[in-house]
Short mmCIF file of C-alpha atoms in Angstrom, two decimals:
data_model
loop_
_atom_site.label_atom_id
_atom_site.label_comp_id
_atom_site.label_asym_id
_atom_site.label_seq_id
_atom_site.Cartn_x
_atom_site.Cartn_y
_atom_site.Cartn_z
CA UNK A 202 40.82 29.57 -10.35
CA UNK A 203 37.79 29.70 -12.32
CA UNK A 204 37.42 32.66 -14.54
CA UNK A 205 34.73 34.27 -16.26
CA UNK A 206 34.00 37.44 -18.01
CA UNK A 207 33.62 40.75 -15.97
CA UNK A 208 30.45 42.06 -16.56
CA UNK A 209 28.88 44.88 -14.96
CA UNK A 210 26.68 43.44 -13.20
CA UNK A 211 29.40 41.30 -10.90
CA UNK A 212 29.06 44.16 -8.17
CA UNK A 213 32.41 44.64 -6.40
CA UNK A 214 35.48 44.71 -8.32
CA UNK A 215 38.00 41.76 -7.73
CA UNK A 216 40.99 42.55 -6.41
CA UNK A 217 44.25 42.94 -8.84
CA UNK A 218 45.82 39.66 -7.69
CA UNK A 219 42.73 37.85 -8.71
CA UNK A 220 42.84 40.26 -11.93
CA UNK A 221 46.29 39.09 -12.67
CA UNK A 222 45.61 35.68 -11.76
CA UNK A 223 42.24 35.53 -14.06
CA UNK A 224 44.56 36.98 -16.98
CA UNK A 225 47.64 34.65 -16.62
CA UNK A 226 45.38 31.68 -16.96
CA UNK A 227 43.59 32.68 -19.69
CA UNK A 228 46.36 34.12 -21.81
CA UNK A 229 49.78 32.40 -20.64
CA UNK A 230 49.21 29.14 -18.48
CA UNK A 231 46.88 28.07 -21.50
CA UNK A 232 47.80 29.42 -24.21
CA UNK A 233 49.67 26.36 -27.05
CA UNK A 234 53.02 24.94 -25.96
CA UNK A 235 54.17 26.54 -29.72
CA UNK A 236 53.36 30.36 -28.30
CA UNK A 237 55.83 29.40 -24.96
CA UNK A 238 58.74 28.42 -26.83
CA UNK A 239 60.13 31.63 -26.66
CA UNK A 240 59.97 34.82 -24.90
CA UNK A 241 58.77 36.74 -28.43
CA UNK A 242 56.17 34.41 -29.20
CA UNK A 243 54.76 34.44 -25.11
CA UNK A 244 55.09 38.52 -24.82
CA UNK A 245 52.29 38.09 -27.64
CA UNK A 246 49.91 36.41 -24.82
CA UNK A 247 50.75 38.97 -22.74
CA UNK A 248 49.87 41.89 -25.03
CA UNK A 249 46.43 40.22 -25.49
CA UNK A 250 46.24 39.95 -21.37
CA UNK A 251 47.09 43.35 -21.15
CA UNK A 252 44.23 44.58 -23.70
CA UNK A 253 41.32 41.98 -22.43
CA UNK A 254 42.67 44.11 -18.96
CA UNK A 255 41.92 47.46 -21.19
CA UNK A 256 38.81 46.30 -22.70
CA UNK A 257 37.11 44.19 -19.66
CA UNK A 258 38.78 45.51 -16.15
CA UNK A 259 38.63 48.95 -16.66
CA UNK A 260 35.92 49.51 -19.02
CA UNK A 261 34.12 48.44 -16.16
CA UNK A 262 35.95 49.85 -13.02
CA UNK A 263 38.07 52.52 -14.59
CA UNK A 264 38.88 54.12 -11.13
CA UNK A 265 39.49 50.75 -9.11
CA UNK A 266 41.90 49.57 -11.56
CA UNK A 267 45.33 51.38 -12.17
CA UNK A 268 46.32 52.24 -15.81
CA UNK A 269 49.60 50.95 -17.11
CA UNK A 270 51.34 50.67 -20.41
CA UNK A 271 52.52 47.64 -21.71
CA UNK A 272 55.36 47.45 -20.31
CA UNK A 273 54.21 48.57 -16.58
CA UNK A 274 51.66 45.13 -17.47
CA UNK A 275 54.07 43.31 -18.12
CA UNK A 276 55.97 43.49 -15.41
CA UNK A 277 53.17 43.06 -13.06
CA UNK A 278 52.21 39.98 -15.02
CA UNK A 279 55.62 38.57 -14.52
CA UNK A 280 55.28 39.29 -10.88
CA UNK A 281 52.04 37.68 -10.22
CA UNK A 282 52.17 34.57 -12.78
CA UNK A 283 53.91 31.19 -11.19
CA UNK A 284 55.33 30.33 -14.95
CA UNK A 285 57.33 33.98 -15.56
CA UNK A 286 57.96 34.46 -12.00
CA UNK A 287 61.48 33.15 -12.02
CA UNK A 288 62.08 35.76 -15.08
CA UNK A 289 60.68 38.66 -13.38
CA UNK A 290 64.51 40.71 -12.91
CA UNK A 291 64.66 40.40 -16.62
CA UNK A 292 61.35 41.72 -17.45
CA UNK A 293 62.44 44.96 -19.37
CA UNK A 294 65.48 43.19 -21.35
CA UNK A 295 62.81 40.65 -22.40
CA UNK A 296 60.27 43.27 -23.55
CA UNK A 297 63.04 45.58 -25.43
CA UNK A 298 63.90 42.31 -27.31
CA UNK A 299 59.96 41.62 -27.80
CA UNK A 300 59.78 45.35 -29.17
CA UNK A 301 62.32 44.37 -31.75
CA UNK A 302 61.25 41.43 -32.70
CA UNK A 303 57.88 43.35 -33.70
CA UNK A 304 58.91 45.31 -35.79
CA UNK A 305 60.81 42.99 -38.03
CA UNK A 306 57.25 41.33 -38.25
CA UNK A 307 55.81 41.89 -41.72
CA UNK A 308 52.24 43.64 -41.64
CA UNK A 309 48.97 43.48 -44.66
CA UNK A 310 45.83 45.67 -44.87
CA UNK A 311 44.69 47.22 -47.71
CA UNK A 312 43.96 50.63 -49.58
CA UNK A 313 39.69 50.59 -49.87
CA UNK A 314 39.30 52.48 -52.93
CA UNK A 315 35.88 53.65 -54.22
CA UNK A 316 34.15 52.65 -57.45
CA UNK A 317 35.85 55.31 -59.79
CA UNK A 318 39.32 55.36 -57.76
CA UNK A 319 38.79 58.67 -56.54
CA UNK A 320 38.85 58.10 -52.71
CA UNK A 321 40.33 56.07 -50.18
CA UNK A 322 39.49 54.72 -47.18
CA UNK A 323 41.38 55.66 -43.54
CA UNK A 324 40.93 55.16 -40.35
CA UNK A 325 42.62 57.06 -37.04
CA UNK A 326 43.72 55.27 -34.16
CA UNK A 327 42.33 55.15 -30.64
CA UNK A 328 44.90 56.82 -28.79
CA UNK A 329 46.36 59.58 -31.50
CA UNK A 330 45.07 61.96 -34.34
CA UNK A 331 47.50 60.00 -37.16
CA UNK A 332 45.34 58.77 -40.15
CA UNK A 333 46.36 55.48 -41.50
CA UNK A 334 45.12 52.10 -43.22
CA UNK A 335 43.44 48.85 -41.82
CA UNK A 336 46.17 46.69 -41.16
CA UNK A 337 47.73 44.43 -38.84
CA UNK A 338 50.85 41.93 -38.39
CA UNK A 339 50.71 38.79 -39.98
CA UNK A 340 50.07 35.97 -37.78
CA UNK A 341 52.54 32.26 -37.46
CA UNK A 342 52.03 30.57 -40.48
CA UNK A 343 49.99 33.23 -42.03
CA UNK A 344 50.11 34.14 -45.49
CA UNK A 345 49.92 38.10 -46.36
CA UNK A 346 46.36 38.06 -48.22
CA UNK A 347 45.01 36.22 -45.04
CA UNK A 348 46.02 38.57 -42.86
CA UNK A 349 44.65 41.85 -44.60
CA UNK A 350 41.49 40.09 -44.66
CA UNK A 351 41.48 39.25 -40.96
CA UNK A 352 42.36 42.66 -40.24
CA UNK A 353 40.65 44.64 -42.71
CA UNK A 354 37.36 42.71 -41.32
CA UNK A 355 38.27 43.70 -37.60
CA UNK A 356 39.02 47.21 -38.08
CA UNK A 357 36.40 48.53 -40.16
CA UNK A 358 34.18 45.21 -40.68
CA UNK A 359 34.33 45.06 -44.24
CA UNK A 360 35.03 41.53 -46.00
CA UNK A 361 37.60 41.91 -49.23
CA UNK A 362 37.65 37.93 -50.07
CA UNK A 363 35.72 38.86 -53.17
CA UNK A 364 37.85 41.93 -54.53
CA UNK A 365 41.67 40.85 -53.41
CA UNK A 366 43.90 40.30 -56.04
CA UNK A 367 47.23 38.73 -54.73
CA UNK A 368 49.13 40.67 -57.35
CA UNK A 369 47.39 43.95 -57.23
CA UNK A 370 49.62 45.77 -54.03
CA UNK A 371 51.75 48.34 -53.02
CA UNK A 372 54.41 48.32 -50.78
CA UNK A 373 56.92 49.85 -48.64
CA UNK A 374 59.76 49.27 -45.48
CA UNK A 375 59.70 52.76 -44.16
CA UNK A 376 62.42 53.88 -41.50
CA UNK A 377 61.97 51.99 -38.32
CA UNK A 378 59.29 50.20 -39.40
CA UNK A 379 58.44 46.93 -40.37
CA UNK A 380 57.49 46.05 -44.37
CA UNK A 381 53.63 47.08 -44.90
CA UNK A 382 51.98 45.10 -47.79
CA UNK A 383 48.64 47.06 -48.73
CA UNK A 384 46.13 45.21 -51.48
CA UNK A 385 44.42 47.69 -53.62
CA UNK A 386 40.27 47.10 -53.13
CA UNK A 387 38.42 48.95 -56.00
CA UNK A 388 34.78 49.09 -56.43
CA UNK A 389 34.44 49.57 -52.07
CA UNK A 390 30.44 50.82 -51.96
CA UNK A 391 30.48 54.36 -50.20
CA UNK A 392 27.62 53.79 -48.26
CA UNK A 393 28.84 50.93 -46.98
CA UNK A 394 28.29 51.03 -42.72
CA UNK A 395 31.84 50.62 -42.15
CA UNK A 396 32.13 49.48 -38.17
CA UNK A 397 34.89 48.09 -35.98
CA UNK A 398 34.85 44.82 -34.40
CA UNK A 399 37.63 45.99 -31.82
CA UNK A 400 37.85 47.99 -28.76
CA UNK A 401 40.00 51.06 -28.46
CA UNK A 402 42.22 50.46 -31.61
CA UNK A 403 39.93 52.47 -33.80
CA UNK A 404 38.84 56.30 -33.02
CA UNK A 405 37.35 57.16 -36.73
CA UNK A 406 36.50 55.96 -40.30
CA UNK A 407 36.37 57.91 -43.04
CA UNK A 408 36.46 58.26 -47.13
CA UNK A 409 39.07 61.18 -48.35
CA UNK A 410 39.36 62.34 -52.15
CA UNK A 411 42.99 60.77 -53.03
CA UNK A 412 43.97 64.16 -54.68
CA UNK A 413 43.23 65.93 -51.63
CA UNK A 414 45.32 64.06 -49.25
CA UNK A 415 48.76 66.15 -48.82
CA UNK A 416 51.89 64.27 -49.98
CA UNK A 417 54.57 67.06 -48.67
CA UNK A 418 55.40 68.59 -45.53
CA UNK A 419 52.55 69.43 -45.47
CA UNK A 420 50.79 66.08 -44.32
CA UNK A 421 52.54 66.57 -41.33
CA UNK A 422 52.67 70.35 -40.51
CA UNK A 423 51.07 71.60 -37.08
CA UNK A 424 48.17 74.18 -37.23
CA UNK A 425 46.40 73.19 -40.50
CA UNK A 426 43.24 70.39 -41.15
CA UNK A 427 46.50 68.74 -43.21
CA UNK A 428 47.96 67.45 -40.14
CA UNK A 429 48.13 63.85 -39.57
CA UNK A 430 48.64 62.09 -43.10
CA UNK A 431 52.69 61.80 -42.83
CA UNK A 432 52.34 57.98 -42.46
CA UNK A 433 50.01 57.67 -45.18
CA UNK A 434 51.51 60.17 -48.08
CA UNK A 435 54.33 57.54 -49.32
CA UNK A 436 51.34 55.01 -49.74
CA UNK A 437 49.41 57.40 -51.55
CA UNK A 438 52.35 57.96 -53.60
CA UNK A 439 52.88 54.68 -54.86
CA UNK A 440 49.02 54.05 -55.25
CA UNK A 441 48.94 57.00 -57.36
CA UNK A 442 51.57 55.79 -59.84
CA UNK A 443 49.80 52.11 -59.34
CA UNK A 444 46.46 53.71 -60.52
CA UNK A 445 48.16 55.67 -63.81
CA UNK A 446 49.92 52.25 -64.65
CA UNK A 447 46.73 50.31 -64.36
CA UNK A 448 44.87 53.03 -66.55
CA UNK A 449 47.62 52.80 -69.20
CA UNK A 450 48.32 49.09 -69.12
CA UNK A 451 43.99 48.95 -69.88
CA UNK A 452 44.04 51.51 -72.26
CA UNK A 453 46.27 49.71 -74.20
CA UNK A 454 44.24 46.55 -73.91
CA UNK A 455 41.58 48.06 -75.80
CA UNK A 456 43.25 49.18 -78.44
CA UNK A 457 45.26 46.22 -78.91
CA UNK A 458 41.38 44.43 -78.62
CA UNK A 459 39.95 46.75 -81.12
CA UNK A 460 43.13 46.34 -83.73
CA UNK A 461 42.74 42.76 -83.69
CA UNK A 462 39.08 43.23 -84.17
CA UNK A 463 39.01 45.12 -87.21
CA UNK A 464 42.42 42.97 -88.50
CA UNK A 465 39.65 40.18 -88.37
CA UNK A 466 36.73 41.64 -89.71
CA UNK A 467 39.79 43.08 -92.99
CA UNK A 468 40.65 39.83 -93.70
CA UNK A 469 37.13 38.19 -93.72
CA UNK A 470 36.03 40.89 -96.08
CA UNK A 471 39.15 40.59 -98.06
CA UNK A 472 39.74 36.34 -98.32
CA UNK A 473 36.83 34.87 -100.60
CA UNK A 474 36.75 31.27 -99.82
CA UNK A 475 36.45 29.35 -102.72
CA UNK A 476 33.86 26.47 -103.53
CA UNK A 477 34.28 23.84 -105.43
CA UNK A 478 31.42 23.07 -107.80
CA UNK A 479 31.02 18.94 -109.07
CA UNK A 480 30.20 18.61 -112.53
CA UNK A 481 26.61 15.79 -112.56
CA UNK A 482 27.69 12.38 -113.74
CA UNK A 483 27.33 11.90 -116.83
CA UNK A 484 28.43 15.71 -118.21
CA UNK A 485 30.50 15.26 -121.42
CA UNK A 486 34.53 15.75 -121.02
CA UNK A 487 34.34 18.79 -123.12
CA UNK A 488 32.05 20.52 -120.46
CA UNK A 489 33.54 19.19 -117.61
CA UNK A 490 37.07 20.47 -119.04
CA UNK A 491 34.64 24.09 -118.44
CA UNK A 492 33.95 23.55 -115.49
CA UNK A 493 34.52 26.33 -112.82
CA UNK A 494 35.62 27.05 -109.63
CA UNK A 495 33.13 29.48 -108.07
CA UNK A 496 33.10 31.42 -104.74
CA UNK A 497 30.67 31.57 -102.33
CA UNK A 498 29.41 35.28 -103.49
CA UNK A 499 28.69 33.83 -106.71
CA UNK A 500 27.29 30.80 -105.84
CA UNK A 501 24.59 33.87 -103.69
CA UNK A 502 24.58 35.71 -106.38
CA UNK A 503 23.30 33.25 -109.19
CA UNK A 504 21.49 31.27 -106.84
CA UNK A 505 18.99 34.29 -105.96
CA UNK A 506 18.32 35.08 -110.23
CA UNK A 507 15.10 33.04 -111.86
CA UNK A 508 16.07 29.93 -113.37
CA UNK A 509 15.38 31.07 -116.35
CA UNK A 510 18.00 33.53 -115.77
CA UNK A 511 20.91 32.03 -114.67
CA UNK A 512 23.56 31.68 -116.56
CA UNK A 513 26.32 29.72 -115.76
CA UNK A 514 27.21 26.02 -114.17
CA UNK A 515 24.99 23.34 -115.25
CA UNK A 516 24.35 22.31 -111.75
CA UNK A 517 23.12 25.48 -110.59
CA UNK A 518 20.27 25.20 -112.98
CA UNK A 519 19.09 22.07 -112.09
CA UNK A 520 15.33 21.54 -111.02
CA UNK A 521 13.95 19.16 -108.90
CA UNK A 522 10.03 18.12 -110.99
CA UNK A 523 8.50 15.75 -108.87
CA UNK A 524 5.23 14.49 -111.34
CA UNK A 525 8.39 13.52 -113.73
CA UNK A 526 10.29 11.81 -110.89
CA UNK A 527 7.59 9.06 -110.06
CA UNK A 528 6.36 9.01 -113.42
CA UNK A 529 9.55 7.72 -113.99
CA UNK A 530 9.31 4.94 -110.98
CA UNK A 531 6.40 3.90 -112.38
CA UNK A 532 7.79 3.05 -115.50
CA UNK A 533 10.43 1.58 -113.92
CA UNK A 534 8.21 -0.80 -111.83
#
């Protein structure tokens, strides 16, 4: 069937056999022969047909269209679609294994920090009150950086490109949850108009000052403004002791910098390079048996006294007369 876009303006809702129909063809009939080679890979087409459902269907007819969770979609999907049909009796084995199979899926985002390191960026999902970090699963055949970007840029529409350092990261595996690789953002402008590119993934925004976010039981205790921050603490944690490291590891720069700096300018002061002075043809042995070796201070020294008086190398006292210099060429001629 032809399929197009629901849009308000469509008048009467389609029925939820055309729904399911419209959905299947976009996501799973079409989607690359590489995403149907297993049942992991194609449950991925149907989570994206069951939020377009979310985000199109029922943003527009909330009341004609029944809610479900993803597993309720799925197994309508499977019902209506002519390629998981045969499957349908095995819907909820195939989802439990699709469940696993997420969560053994690495995931990237990063920790937005501001200019000074003082505050951090979180955001709160849609559907709860937990605070977290922009971040998302890695995609096939995508590399981690890649994917914080991507996500980074969908959930709060900021671009990191210019600011992430593939070596400057935290992360964790915490209990029952897949490994989160976070890339540390400094220098994040705090008036930046942070805004999501997604639909009902993203409830709130906002900057908090790193030293007050709670890191005990605290960050998740019921009945205080505290609540919420248990996934985030460890994080914190470990950007915390990523921050002091950093501090140190420049510290020491500098003074490493500055020592070799003034090591330099010790040793210029300290090393007079000599100069070695040539004696004019013609100088009798006996003078050129005096002759000295003279550094360049000296060489400054004698060179800024009248001629009349300098006393030292011939050379230094020699004066160029030019009346007596063509004189002499006209004699010669």
């Amino acid at each position: 069937m032809a399929s197009s876009t629901p849009s308000a303006e469509v008048g009467e809702p389609p029925s939820l056999q055309e729904v399911m129909d419209d959905l299947a063809f976009r996501f799973v009939v079409n989607c690359p022969a590489e995403e149907q080679a297993s049942f992991e890979r194609l449950l991925f087409q149907v989570e994206a047909a069951y939020w377009f459902y979310e985000d199109q269907y029922r943003e527009i007819w909330p009341e004609t269209f029944p809610t479900y969770t993803l597993l309720t979609f799925a197994q309508q999907m499977f019902k209506h679609c002519e390629l998981l049909a045969p499957y349908e009796s095995q819907t909820r084995e195939i989802y439990t294994a699709f469940t696993q199979y997420k969560f053994k899926i690495p995931t990237a985002g990063a920790l937005l920090l501001n200019a000074s390191c003082t505050k951090v960026l979180l955001v709160r999902s849609w559907y709860g009150k937990l605070w977290g970090f922009p971040k998302g699963k890695i995609d096939c055949d995508e590399d981690m950086p890649s994917c914080a970007r991507r996500e980074v840029l969908e959930e709060v529409g900021y671009d990191i490109s210019d600011k992430l350092d593939p070596d400057a990261y935290v992360e964790l595996q915490l209990k029952q949850y897949p490994t989160l690789r976070l890339y540390i953002i400094r220098g994040v402008d705090e008036d930046f108009d942070f805004i999501t590119q997604t639909k009902k993934e993203i409830s709130a925004i906002e900057w908090f000052k790193i030293k007050d976010i709670p890191l005990g039981k605290d960050a998740a205790q019921d009945g205080s403004r505290k609540k919420g921050f248990g996934m985030v603490a460890p994080y914190i944690i470990k950007l915390k002791q990523w921050l002091t490291e950093h501090k140190k590891a420049a510290t020491d720069a500098r003074k490493d910098g500055k020592r070799a700096v003034a090591s330099s300018e010790v040793q210029k002061t300290s090393t007079v390079k000599a100069v070695a002075v040539a004696a004019p043809a013609g100088m009798p042995a006996r003078r050129k048996a005096a002759q000295a070796t003279w550094s360049e201070s000296q060489v400054r020294v004698l060179q800024a006294q009248p001629r009349k008086e300098r006393k030292g190398h011939p050379f230094l006292d020699f004066t160029f007369t030019t009346r007596r210099v063509l004189s002499a060429l006209d004699v010669a001629a």
